[in-house]
DNA sequence: GGTGGTTGTTCAGTGGATTGAACAAGCGTG
DNA sequence: CACGCTTGTTCAATCCACTGAACAACCACC
């Protein structure tokens, strides 16, 4: 997707980093993560990030020594250590452990596909997935990202933000990403939904990211001031989706959200 | 585990990194990943890594801007971007996708707990887990590490290495980590097992990491020269473990390994 | 409230990381 | 095979990131 003609400068001109080498190294990791093939050469990186070749070479050597990237011939790709670090992050979230336990025991949810997600910049990121439903395997994985406007969790998390933050992210004339004919197209429409979500306490996504698939989501009340807000969602096939079922799911999701929000034994 | 009295210098004295800031930043991430609570203050990090406070402050600011870490008051912890990056790494491994598909269809394995792992320095790291067996939920997670000598996959991957590499990692007088009374204690014993594993083509772990639990593992033939070698394992309760079952599992594991090793439609 | 030991931030000097040009090695192409 | 166009590595000069000490803010404990 990234236009290879447009080098995205690692440094935003005026904003000089307090540790440029680190900022640039992070840009290297990003570039590798976003590259379609996942593999780039020194020259590729140097060109795309606008970093001199010799400097890039130094960065890559340091990153390789830290196992954050791997060299394979002349091509570099992400390293295994990133899996460790990502896992270390997730293992610290007690919510994830409890999430699994709860899903297994919940009468309705235990048979569905449930996910827990978190807001991450202008996207959501999936942290864990419970699959009671081996028949419907989602293509999305832990760690995957999604635009806020295209998912139920995204909308529900958006609804948790202050209005001026929402306005900053979605001015009225902004272009929203579109994945299906039913995707929301205007920021005005999105903000109207946000208002509705705040009233009813849950969000619905009706084939807006994948045709034939609907999603329900609720927010997890953020306990105390610390930690970013989490959201929960159930995914179901539109064909087998009924009002009563939806009501049950929302009820159980809210129970789960409540128990995640109030840490107890 | 880390003796807080012993600052592990980020730089190995003589070996000066071509990009010290990056190496130090990586050390910061490691320290945060290993910290029991997952949260450290600027001073903690400065002390433990032997980096001046002012420099540490700069590193942390740059890391935070890259979302590789998060600040929470005065404490720093790993950032969400690491989950993304780890996921990006895993999503590139086609093996993982095929692994899931195969497990679901395999007659015996589909009811068991199967994992795929990779060698990572002197440990193994789990890349994916299939659970046909909701009754027995493992405590281990994707991204977790394990010493080579304590798991069936570890031993089977060790058996793939050249003898001189094994000798370098496990000289005869080395102290092996111990987790149960049945854990291997001497490197000599370990190397004898490696020889046996090479003959029979699979490895067995008999309550060496967890009492009551046994594991079988086979290697995935590394197709071509590139990519590190992978291993597959099934975990079962010792109580419900029979010879015939073991034979079936090894057979299916080998089939899976073969299909992973020979990429096809 | 004073006091000792923290904490994180500021700032000017300097030593080392960064750099660009010049190098060597690979690869299609005519 | 010689040619252009890549690629990655080398090296000395310069600039800027790192440093250490001095600072301010905080907490805990008499």
Coordinates of C-alpha atoms (C1' of nucleotides) in Angstrom, one line a residue:
Chain A
X1 CA 0.0 0.0 0.0
X2 CA 2.8 2.4 0.8
X3 CA 3.8 4.4 -2.2
X4 CA 7.4 3.5 -2.7
X5 CA 7.9 6.9 -4.3
X6 CA 7.1 8.7 -1.1
X7 CA 9.8 8.2 1.5
X8 CA 8.1 8.7 4.9
X9 CA 10.8 10.6 6.7
X10 CA 11.5 8.9 10.0
X11 CA 12.0 12.2 11.7
X12 CA 9.1 14.7 11.3
X13 CA 11.4 17.6 10.5
X14 CA 10.9 19.9 13.5
X15 CA 10.4 17.1 16.0
X16 CA 13.9 15.9 16.6
X17 CA 14.0 12.9 18.8
X18 CA 16.0 12.8 22.1
X19 CA 17.6 9.6 20.8
X20 CA 17.4 9.6 17.0
X21 CA 19.0 6.2 16.6
X22 CA 16.2 4.6 18.6
X23 CA 13.5 6.4 16.7
X24 CA 15.0 5.4 13.5
X25 CA 15.4 1.8 14.7
X26 CA 11.7 1.8 15.5
X27 CA 11.0 3.1 12.0
X28 CA 12.9 0.2 10.6
X29 CA 10.8 -2.3 12.6
X30 CA 7.7 -0.6 11.4
X31 CA 8.8 -0.7 7.8
X32 CA 9.6 -4.4 8.1
X33 CA 6.2 -5.0 9.7
X34 CA 4.3 -3.2 6.9
X35 CA 6.3 -4.6 4.0
X36 CA 4.1 -7.0 2.1
X37 CA 6.7 -9.6 1.9
X38 CA 8.1 -8.9 5.3
X39 CA 11.6 -8.8 4.0
X40 CA 13.6 -5.7 2.9
X41 CA 17.2 -5.1 2.0
X42 CA 19.5 -2.5 3.4
X43 CA 19.0 -0.3 0.4
X44 CA 15.2 -0.7 0.5
X45 CA 15.2 0.6 4.1
X46 CA 17.7 3.3 3.5
X47 CA 15.6 4.6 0.6
X48 CA 12.2 4.3 2.1
X49 CA 13.2 5.8 5.5
X50 CA 15.5 8.4 4.0
X51 CA 18.4 7.3 6.2
X52 CA 22.0 7.2 4.7
X53 CA 23.1 3.7 3.8
X54 CA 26.0 3.6 6.2
X55 CA 23.8 4.7 9.1
X56 CA 21.2 2.1 8.1
X57 CA 23.8 -0.5 8.1
X58 CA 24.8 0.3 11.6
X59 CA 21.2 0.3 12.8
X60 CA 20.6 -3.1 11.2
X61 CA 23.7 -4.6 12.8
X62 CA 22.7 -3.4 16.2
X63 CA 19.1 -4.6 15.7
X64 CA 20.3 -8.0 14.5
X65 CA 22.6 -8.4 17.5
X66 CA 19.6 -7.7 19.7
X67 CA 17.6 -10.3 17.7
X68 CA 15.0 -7.8 17.0
X69 CA 15.5 -8.5 13.4
X70 CA 17.0 -11.4 11.4
X71 CA 19.3 -11.3 8.4
X72 CA 18.7 -13.9 5.7
X73 CA 21.2 -13.4 3.0
X74 CA 20.8 -9.8 2.0
X75 CA 17.3 -9.4 3.3
X76 CA 16.2 -8.4 6.8
X77 CA 13.0 -9.4 8.5
X78 CA 11.5 -9.1 12.0
X79 CA 13.1 -11.2 14.7
X80 CA 11.9 -13.7 17.1
X81 CA 12.6 -11.6 20.1
X82 CA 9.6 -9.5 19.1
X83 CA 7.4 -12.5 19.7
X84 CA 8.8 -12.9 23.2
X85 CA 8.3 -9.2 23.9
X86 CA 4.8 -9.2 22.6
X87 CA 4.0 -12.2 24.7
X88 CA 5.6 -10.6 27.8
X89 CA 3.3 -7.7 27.3
X90 CA 0.2 -9.8 27.0
X91 CA 1.1 -12.0 29.9
X92 CA 1.0 -9.0 32.1
X93 CA -2.6 -8.3 31.3
X94 CA -4.5 -10.3 33.9
X95 CA -7.6 -9.4 32.0
X96 CA -6.6 -11.8 29.2
X97 CA -6.4 -14.8 31.6
X98 CA -9.7 -14.0 33.2
X99 CA -11.2 -13.4 29.8
X100 CA -10.5 -17.0 28.7
X101 CA -11.9 -18.5 31.9
X102 CA -15.0 -16.5 31.8
X103 CA -15.7 -17.4 28.1
X104 CA -15.4 -21.1 28.8
X105 CA -18.1 -21.0 31.5
X106 CA -20.5 -18.5 30.0
X107 CA -23.7 -20.3 28.8
X108 CA -24.0 -18.4 25.5
X109 CA -20.6 -17.0 24.8
X110 CA -18.9 -20.3 25.3
X111 CA -20.1 -21.4 21.9
X112 CA -19.2 -18.2 20.1
X113 CA -16.1 -16.3 18.9
X114 CA -15.2 -13.7 21.4
X115 CA -12.4 -11.2 21.3
X116 CA -10.8 -8.6 23.6
X117 CA -9.3 -5.5 22.0
X118 CA -7.7 -2.3 23.0
X119 CA -7.4 1.1 21.4
X120 CA -4.0 1.8 19.8
X121 CA -3.6 5.1 18.2
X122 CA -6.3 5.4 15.6
X123 CA -6.9 1.7 15.3
X124 CA -7.9 -1.2 17.6
X125 CA -5.6 -4.1 18.3
X126 CA -6.9 -7.6 19.2
X127 CA -5.3 -9.0 22.3
X128 CA -6.9 -12.4 22.6
X129 CA -9.5 -14.5 21.0
X130 CA -11.7 -17.2 22.4
X131 CA -13.1 -19.7 19.9
X132 CA -16.0 -21.7 21.0
X133 CA -17.0 -22.2 17.4
X134 CA -14.4 -24.1 15.5
X135 CA -16.7 -24.0 12.5
X136 CA -16.2 -20.3 11.9
X137 CA -12.5 -19.5 12.1
X138 CA -11.8 -15.8 11.8
X139 CA -9.0 -14.6 9.6
X140 CA -8.0 -12.0 12.2
X141 CA -5.3 -12.9 14.6
X142 CA -4.0 -11.7 17.9
X143 CA -2.1 -8.5 17.3
X144 CA -4.0 -7.6 14.2
X145 CA -5.1 -4.0 13.7
X146 CA -8.4 -2.6 12.5
X147 CA -9.6 1.0 11.8
X148 CA -11.9 2.3 14.6
X149 CA -14.8 3.0 12.3
X150 CA -15.0 -0.5 10.9
X151 CA -15.6 -2.6 13.9
X152 CA -18.0 -2.8 16.8
X153 CA -15.1 -2.7 19.3
X154 CA -13.6 0.2 17.6
X155 CA -16.9 2.2 17.8
X156 CA -17.4 1.2 21.4
X157 CA -13.9 2.3 22.4
X158 CA -14.3 5.5 20.4
X159 CA -17.5 6.2 22.4
X160 CA -15.3 6.1 25.6
X161 CA -13.2 9.1 24.4
X162 CA -13.9 12.7 25.0
X163 CA -15.8 14.5 22.3
X164 CA -12.9 16.8 21.4
X165 CA -10.6 13.8 20.9
X166 CA -13.2 12.3 18.6
X167 CA -13.5 15.5 16.7
X168 CA -9.7 15.7 16.3
X169 CA -9.6 12.2 14.9
X170 CA -12.7 12.4 12.8
X171 CA -13.4 15.9 11.5
X172 CA -16.6 16.1 9.5
X173 CA -14.9 16.0 6.1
X174 CA -12.5 13.1 6.8
X175 CA -12.5 10.1 4.5
X176 CA -13.2 6.9 6.3
X177 CA -11.8 3.5 5.2
X178 CA -14.2 1.3 3.4
X179 CA -14.2 -2.5 3.3
X180 CA -17.8 -3.4 2.3
X181 CA -20.7 -1.6 0.8
X182 CA -22.2 -1.3 4.3
X183 CA -19.1 0.4 5.8
X184 CA -19.8 3.8 7.3
X185 CA -18.7 6.5 5.0
X186 CA -19.1 9.8 6.7
X187 CA -17.7 11.0 10.0
X188 CA -21.1 12.6 10.8
X189 CA -22.7 9.2 10.6
X190 CA -20.0 7.7 12.8
X191 CA -20.5 10.4 15.5
X192 CA -24.2 9.8 15.4
X193 CA -23.6 6.1 16.1
X194 CA -21.2 7.0 18.9
X195 CA -24.0 9.0 20.6
X196 CA -26.3 6.1 20.3
X197 CA -23.7 3.7 21.6
X198 CA -23.3 5.8 24.7
X199 CA -27.0 5.6 25.4
X200 CA -27.5 1.9 24.9
X201 CA -24.1 0.8 26.2
X202 CA -23.1 -1.5 23.4
X203 CA -22.2 -1.2 19.7
X204 CA -23.3 -3.2 16.7
X205 CA -21.4 -3.7 13.5
X206 CA -23.6 -5.0 10.7
X207 CA -21.5 -6.4 7.8
X208 CA -19.4 -3.2 7.8
X209 CA -16.1 -5.0 7.7
X210 CA -17.1 -8.4 6.3
X211 CA -20.2 -9.3 4.4
X212 CA -22.3 -11.9 6.2
X213 CA -20.7 -11.2 9.6
X214 CA -22.1 -9.1 12.4
X215 CA -20.4 -8.1 15.7
X216 CA -21.5 -6.9 19.1
X217 CA -19.2 -5.0 21.5
X218 CA -19.2 -3.5 24.9
X219 CA -16.6 -1.4 26.7
X220 CA -14.7 -2.6 29.8
X221 CA -15.0 0.1 32.5
X222 CA -11.5 1.3 33.1
X223 CA -10.8 0.6 36.7
X224 CA -9.0 3.5 38.2
X225 CA -7.1 6.0 36.0
X226 CA -4.4 3.7 34.8
X227 CA -4.4 1.5 31.7
X228 CA -6.0 2.1 28.4
X229 CA -9.6 1.0 27.9
X230 CA -10.5 -2.4 26.7
X231 CA -13.4 -3.6 24.7
X232 CA -15.0 -7.0 24.1
X233 CA -16.8 -8.3 21.1
X234 CA -18.7 -11.3 19.8
X235 CA -18.7 -12.2 16.2
X236 CA -21.5 -14.2 14.6
X237 CA -22.8 -15.1 11.2
X238 CA -25.6 -12.8 10.1
X239 CA -27.5 -15.8 8.8
X240 CA -27.8 -17.4 12.3
X241 CA -28.2 -14.2 14.2
X242 CA -31.4 -13.4 16.1
X243 CA -32.6 -10.6 18.4
X244 CA -32.9 -12.9 21.4
X245 CA -29.5 -14.3 20.9
X246 CA -28.1 -10.8 20.6
X247 CA -29.7 -9.8 23.9
X248 CA -28.2 -12.8 25.7
X249 CA -24.7 -12.1 24.3
X250 CA -24.8 -8.4 25.3
X251 CA -25.9 -9.4 28.7
X252 CA -23.0 -11.9 29.1
X253 CA -20.5 -9.5 27.5
X254 CA -21.5 -6.9 30.1
X255 CA -21.0 -9.4 32.9
X256 CA -17.6 -10.2 31.6
X257 CA -16.8 -6.5 31.2
X258 CA -17.9 -5.9 34.7
X259 CA -15.7 -8.6 36.2
X260 CA -12.7 -7.5 34.2
X261 CA -13.3 -3.9 35.3
X262 CA -13.5 -4.9 39.0
X263 CA -10.5 -7.0 39.8
X264 CA -11.2 -9.5 42.5
X265 CA -10.2 -13.0 43.6
Chain B
X1 CA 15.5 -14.2 39.3
X2 CA 17.9 -11.5 38.2
X3 CA 20.1 -10.5 41.1
X4 CA 19.4 -6.8 41.4
X5 CA 22.9 -6.4 42.9
X6 CA 24.5 -7.4 39.6
X7 CA 24.0 -4.8 36.9
X8 CA 24.2 -6.6 33.6
X9 CA 26.0 -4.1 31.6
X10 CA 24.2 -3.4 28.3
X11 CA 27.5 -3.3 26.5
X12 CA 29.8 -6.2 26.7
X13 CA 32.8 -4.2 27.4
X14 CA 35.0 -4.8 24.4
X15 CA 32.2 -5.4 22.0
X16 CA 31.0 -1.8 21.2
X17 CA 27.9 -1.7 19.2
X18 CA 27.7 0.1 15.9
X19 CA 24.7 1.9 17.3
X20 CA 24.9 1.9 21.0
X21 CA 21.6 3.7 21.5
X22 CA 19.8 0.9 19.8
X23 CA 21.6 -1.8 21.8
X24 CA 20.7 0.0 25.0
X25 CA 17.2 0.5 23.9
X26 CA 16.9 -3.2 23.3
X27 CA 18.4 -3.9 26.8
X28 CA 15.7 -1.6 28.2
X29 CA 13.0 -3.7 26.5
X30 CA 14.6 -6.9 27.8
X31 CA 14.8 -5.6 31.3
X32 CA 11.1 -4.6 31.2
X33 CA 10.1 -8.0 29.9
X34 CA 12.0 -9.8 32.6
X35 CA 11.0 -7.6 35.5
X36 CA 8.6 -9.6 37.6
X37 CA 6.1 -6.8 37.8
X38 CA 6.7 -5.7 34.3
X39 CA 7.1 -2.1 35.4
X40 CA 10.2 -0.2 36.2
X41 CA 11.1 3.4 36.9
X42 CA 13.7 5.4 35.2
X43 CA 16.0 5.0 38.1
X44 CA 15.5 1.3 38.2
X45 CA 16.5 0.9 34.6
X46 CA 19.4 3.3 34.9
X47 CA 20.7 1.4 37.9
X48 CA 20.2 -2.1 36.5
X49 CA 21.6 -1.4 33.1
X50 CA 24.4 0.8 34.2
X51 CA 23.3 3.7 32.0
X52 CA 23.4 7.3 33.2
X53 CA 20.1 8.6 34.3
X54 CA 20.0 11.4 31.7
X55 CA 20.8 9.0 28.9
X56 CA 18.2 6.6 30.1
X57 CA 15.6 9.4 30.2
X58 CA 16.4 10.1 26.5
X59 CA 16.1 6.5 25.6
X60 CA 12.8 6.1 27.4
X61 CA 11.3 9.2 25.7
X62 CA 12.3 7.9 22.3
X63 CA 10.9 4.5 23.0
X64 CA 7.7 5.9 24.3
X65 CA 7.2 8.0 21.2
X66 CA 7.6 4.9 19.2
X67 CA 5.0 3.2 21.4
X68 CA 7.5 0.4 22.2
X69 CA 7.0 1.3 25.8
X70 CA 4.3 3.0 27.8
X71 CA 4.6 5.4 30.7
X72 CA 2.2 5.2 33.6
X73 CA 3.0 7.8 36.1
X74 CA 6.7 7.3 36.9
X75 CA 6.7 3.7 35.8
X76 CA 7.5 2.3 32.3
X77 CA 6.2 -0.9 30.9
X78 CA 6.2 -2.6 27.5
X79 CA 4.1 -1.0 24.8
X80 CA 1.4 -2.3 22.6
X81 CA 3.4 -1.9 19.5
X82 CA 5.3 -4.9 20.5
X83 CA 2.2 -7.0 20.2
X84 CA 1.7 -5.7 16.7
X85 CA 5.3 -6.5 15.8
X86 CA 5.2 -9.9 17.3
X87 CA 2.0 -10.6 15.4
X88 CA 3.5 -9.3 12.2
X89 CA 6.3 -11.8 12.7
X90 CA 4.0 -14.7 13.2
X91 CA 1.7 -13.8 10.4
X92 CA 4.6 -14.2 8.0
X93 CA 5.1 -17.8 9.0
X94 CA 2.8 -19.8 6.7
X95 CA 3.6 -22.8 8.8
X96 CA 1.5 -21.5 11.6
X97 CA -1.6 -21.3 9.4
X98 CA -1.2 -24.7 8.0
X99 CA -0.4 -26.1 11.5
X100 CA -3.9 -25.1 12.6
X101 CA -5.6 -26.6 9.6
X102 CA -3.8 -29.8 9.9
X103 CA -4.5 -30.3 13.6
X104 CA -8.2 -29.8 13.1
X105 CA -8.4 -32.6 10.6
X106 CA -6.0 -35.1 12.1
X107 CA -7.9 -38.0 13.7
X108 CA -5.8 -38.3 16.9
X109 CA -4.2 -34.9 17.2
X110 CA -7.4 -33.0 16.8
X111 CA -8.3 -34.0 20.3
X112 CA -5.0 -33.2 21.8
X113 CA -2.9 -30.2 22.8
X114 CA -0.4 -29.6 20.0
X115 CA 2.3 -26.9 19.8
X116 CA 4.8 -25.6 17.3
X117 CA 8.0 -24.2 18.5
X118 CA 11.3 -22.8 17.3
X119 CA 14.8 -22.6 18.6
X120 CA 15.7 -19.2 19.9
X121 CA 19.2 -18.9 21.4
X122 CA 19.5 -21.5 24.1
X123 CA 15.8 -21.8 24.6
X124 CA 12.8 -22.7 22.6
X125 CA 9.9 -20.4 22.0
X126 CA 6.3 -21.5 21.4
X127 CA 4.8 -20.0 18.2
X128 CA 1.3 -21.4 18.2
X129 CA -0.8 -23.8 20.2
X130 CA -3.8 -25.9 19.1
X131 CA -6.1 -27.0 21.8
X132 CA -8.4 -29.9 20.9
X133 CA -8.7 -30.6 24.6
X134 CA -10.3 -27.8 26.5
X135 CA -10.1 -29.9 29.7
X136 CA -6.3 -29.6 30.0
X137 CA -5.4 -26.0 29.5
X138 CA -1.7 -25.5 29.5
X139 CA -0.2 -22.6 31.4
X140 CA 2.3 -21.9 28.7
X141 CA 1.4 -19.3 26.1
X142 CA 2.5 -18.3 22.7
X143 CA 5.8 -16.5 22.9
X144 CA 6.8 -18.3 26.1
X145 CA 10.3 -19.6 26.4
X146 CA 11.6 -22.9 27.8
X147 CA 15.1 -24.3 28.3
X148 CA 16.2 -26.7 25.6
X149 CA 16.9 -29.6 28.0
X150 CA 13.5 -29.5 29.7
X151 CA 11.1 -30.1 26.9
X152 CA 10.6 -32.7 24.1
X153 CA 10.7 -30.0 21.4
X154 CA 13.8 -28.6 22.9
X155 CA 15.6 -31.9 22.7
X156 CA 14.4 -32.7 19.3
X157 CA 15.6 -29.3 18.0
X158 CA 18.9 -29.7 19.8
X159 CA 19.3 -33.0 17.9
X160 CA 19.1 -31.1 14.7
X161 CA 22.2 -29.1 15.5
X162 CA 25.8 -30.0 14.7
X163 CA 27.7 -31.8 17.4
X164 CA 30.1 -29.0 18.0
X165 CA 27.3 -26.5 18.5
X166 CA 25.8 -28.8 21.1
X167 CA 29.1 -29.3 22.8
X168 CA 29.5 -25.5 22.9
X169 CA 26.2 -25.0 24.6
X170 CA 26.4 -28.1 26.9
X171 CA 29.9 -28.9 28.0
X172 CA 30.0 -32.0 30.2
X173 CA 30.2 -30.1 33.4
X174 CA 27.4 -27.6 32.8
X175 CA 24.6 -27.2 35.3
X176 CA 21.2 -27.9 33.7
X177 CA 18.1 -26.1 34.9
X178 CA 15.8 -28.4 37.0
X179 CA 12.0 -28.1 37.3
X180 CA 11.0 -31.6 38.6
X181 CA 12.7 -34.6 40.2
X182 CA 12.7 -36.2 36.8
X183 CA 14.4 -33.3 34.9
X184 CA 17.7 -34.2 33.3
X185 CA 20.6 -33.2 35.4
X186 CA 23.8 -33.9 33.4
X187 CA 24.8 -32.8 30.0
X188 CA 26.2 -36.3 29.4
X189 CA 22.7 -37.7 29.8
X190 CA 21.3 -35.1 27.6
X191 CA 23.7 -35.8 24.8
X192 CA 23.0 -39.6 25.1
X193 CA 19.3 -38.8 24.6
X194 CA 20.1 -36.6 21.6
X195 CA 21.9 -39.6 20.0
X196 CA 18.8 -41.7 20.6
X197 CA 16.5 -39.1 19.3
X198 CA 18.4 -38.9 16.1
X199 CA 18.0 -42.6 15.6
X200 CA 14.3 -42.9 16.4
X201 CA 13.2 -39.5 14.9
X202 CA 11.2 -38.2 17.8
X203 CA 11.8 -37.1 21.4
X204 CA 10.0 -38.0 24.6
X205 CA 9.7 -35.9 27.7
X206 CA 8.6 -37.8 30.7
X207 CA 7.5 -35.4 33.5
X208 CA 10.7 -33.5 33.2
X209 CA 9.1 -30.1 33.2
X210 CA 5.8 -30.8 34.9
X211 CA 4.8 -33.8 37.0
X212 CA 2.0 -35.8 35.5
X213 CA 2.6 -34.5 32.0
X214 CA 4.4 -36.2 29.1
X215 CA 5.3 -34.7 25.7
X216 CA 6.2 -36.1 22.3
X217 CA 8.0 -34.1 19.7
X218 CA 9.3 -34.4 16.2
X219 CA 11.4 -32.0 14.1
X220 CA 10.2 -30.2 11.0
X221 CA 12.6 -30.8 8.2
X222 CA 14.0 -27.4 7.3
X223 CA 13.1 -26.9 3.6
X224 CA 16.0 -25.3 1.8
X225 CA 18.7 -23.5 3.7
X226 CA 16.7 -20.5 5.0
X227 CA 14.7 -20.2 8.1
X228 CA 15.4 -21.7 11.6
X229 CA 14.2 -25.2 12.3
X230 CA 10.8 -25.8 13.8
X231 CA 9.5 -28.5 16.1
X232 CA 6.1 -29.9 16.9
X233 CA 4.9 -31.4 20.1
X234 CA 1.9 -33.1 21.7
X235 CA 1.2 -32.8 25.4
X236 CA -0.7 -35.4 27.3
X237 CA -1.5 -36.4 30.8
X238 CA 0.7 -39.3 31.9
X239 CA -2.3 -41.0 33.5
X240 CA -4.1 -41.3 30.2
X241 CA -1.1 -42.1 28.1
X242 CA -0.6 -45.4 26.3
X243 CA 2.0 -46.9 24.0
X244 CA -0.5 -47.3 21.1
X245 CA -1.7 -43.7 21.4
X246 CA 1.9 -42.5 21.4
X247 CA 2.6 -44.4 18.2
X248 CA -0.4 -42.8 16.6
X249 CA 0.5 -39.4 17.7
X250 CA 4.1 -39.7 16.5
X251 CA 2.8 -40.9 13.2
X252 CA 0.5 -37.9 12.7
X253 CA 3.1 -35.5 14.0
X254 CA 5.5 -36.8 11.4
X255 CA 2.9 -36.3 8.7
X256 CA 2.3 -32.7 9.8
X257 CA 6.0 -32.1 9.9
X258 CA 6.4 -33.5 6.5
X259 CA 3.7 -31.3 5.0
X260 CA 5.1 -28.2 6.8
X261 CA 8.5 -29.0 5.4
X262 CA 7.3 -29.5 1.9
X263 CA 5.4 -26.3 1.0
X264 CA 2.6 -27.1 -1.5
X265 CA -0.9 -26.0 -2.5
Chain C
dG1 C1' 8.7 21.2 59.7
dG2 C1' 13.2 20.1 59.1
dT3 C1' 16.3 16.6 57.0
dG4 C1' 18.3 12.7 54.3
dG5 C1' 17.5 10.0 50.6
dT6 C1' 15.0 9.5 47.0
dT7 C1' 13.2 10.8 42.4
dG8 C1' 13.3 12.9 37.4
dT9 C1' 14.8 17.0 34.7
dT10 C1' 18.0 20.7 32.9
dC11 C1' 22.1 22.2 30.5
dA12 C1' 26.7 23.1 28.4
dG13 C1' 31.0 20.7 27.0
dT14 C1' 33.0 16.9 24.5
dG15 C1' 33.8 12.4 22.7
dG16 C1' 32.0 9.2 19.7
dA17 C1' 28.3 8.0 16.5
dT18 C1' 26.8 9.6 12.0
dT19 C1' 27.8 10.7 7.5
dG20 C1' 28.9 11.0 2.5
dA21 C1' 31.9 10.0 -0.8
dA22 C1' 34.7 6.6 -2.5
dC23 C1' 35.2 1.7 -2.8
dA24 C1' 34.4 -3.2 -4.3
dA25 C1' 31.3 -6.8 -5.6
dG26 C1' 27.2 -8.6 -8.0
dC27 C1' 23.9 -8.8 -11.9
dG28 C1' 21.5 -8.5 -16.0
dT29 C1' 21.8 -6.6 -20.9
dG30 C1' 23.3 -5.7 -25.3
Chain D
dC1 C1' 33.2 -9.2 -22.1
dA2 C1' 32.7 -4.6 -21.2
dC3 C1' 29.1 -1.8 -19.7
dG4 C1' 25.8 0.6 -16.7
dC5 C1' 23.3 0.1 -12.6
dT6 C1' 22.6 -1.8 -8.8
dT7 C1' 24.2 -3.5 -4.2
dG8 C1' 26.8 -3.4 0.7
dT9 C1' 31.1 -2.0 3.1
dT10 C1' 35.0 1.1 4.5
dC11 C1' 36.9 5.3 6.6
dA12 C1' 38.2 10.0 8.3
dA13 C1' 36.0 14.5 9.5
dT14 C1' 32.3 16.8 11.7
dC15 C1' 28.4 17.5 14.1
dC16 C1' 25.4 16.2 17.6
dA17 C1' 23.9 12.9 21.1
dC18 C1' 25.6 11.6 25.3
dT19 C1' 27.3 12.7 29.8
dG20 C1' 27.9 14.3 34.6
dA21 C1' 27.0 17.5 37.8
dA22 C1' 23.9 20.6 39.6
dC23 C1' 18.9 21.3 40.0
dA24 C1' 14.2 20.9 41.8
dA25 C1' 10.4 18.0 43.6
dC26 C1' 9.0 14.5 46.2
dC27 C1' 8.4 11.2 50.0
dA28 C1' 9.3 9.1 54.6
dC29 C1' 10.8 9.4 58.9
dC30 C1' 12.0 11.2 63.0

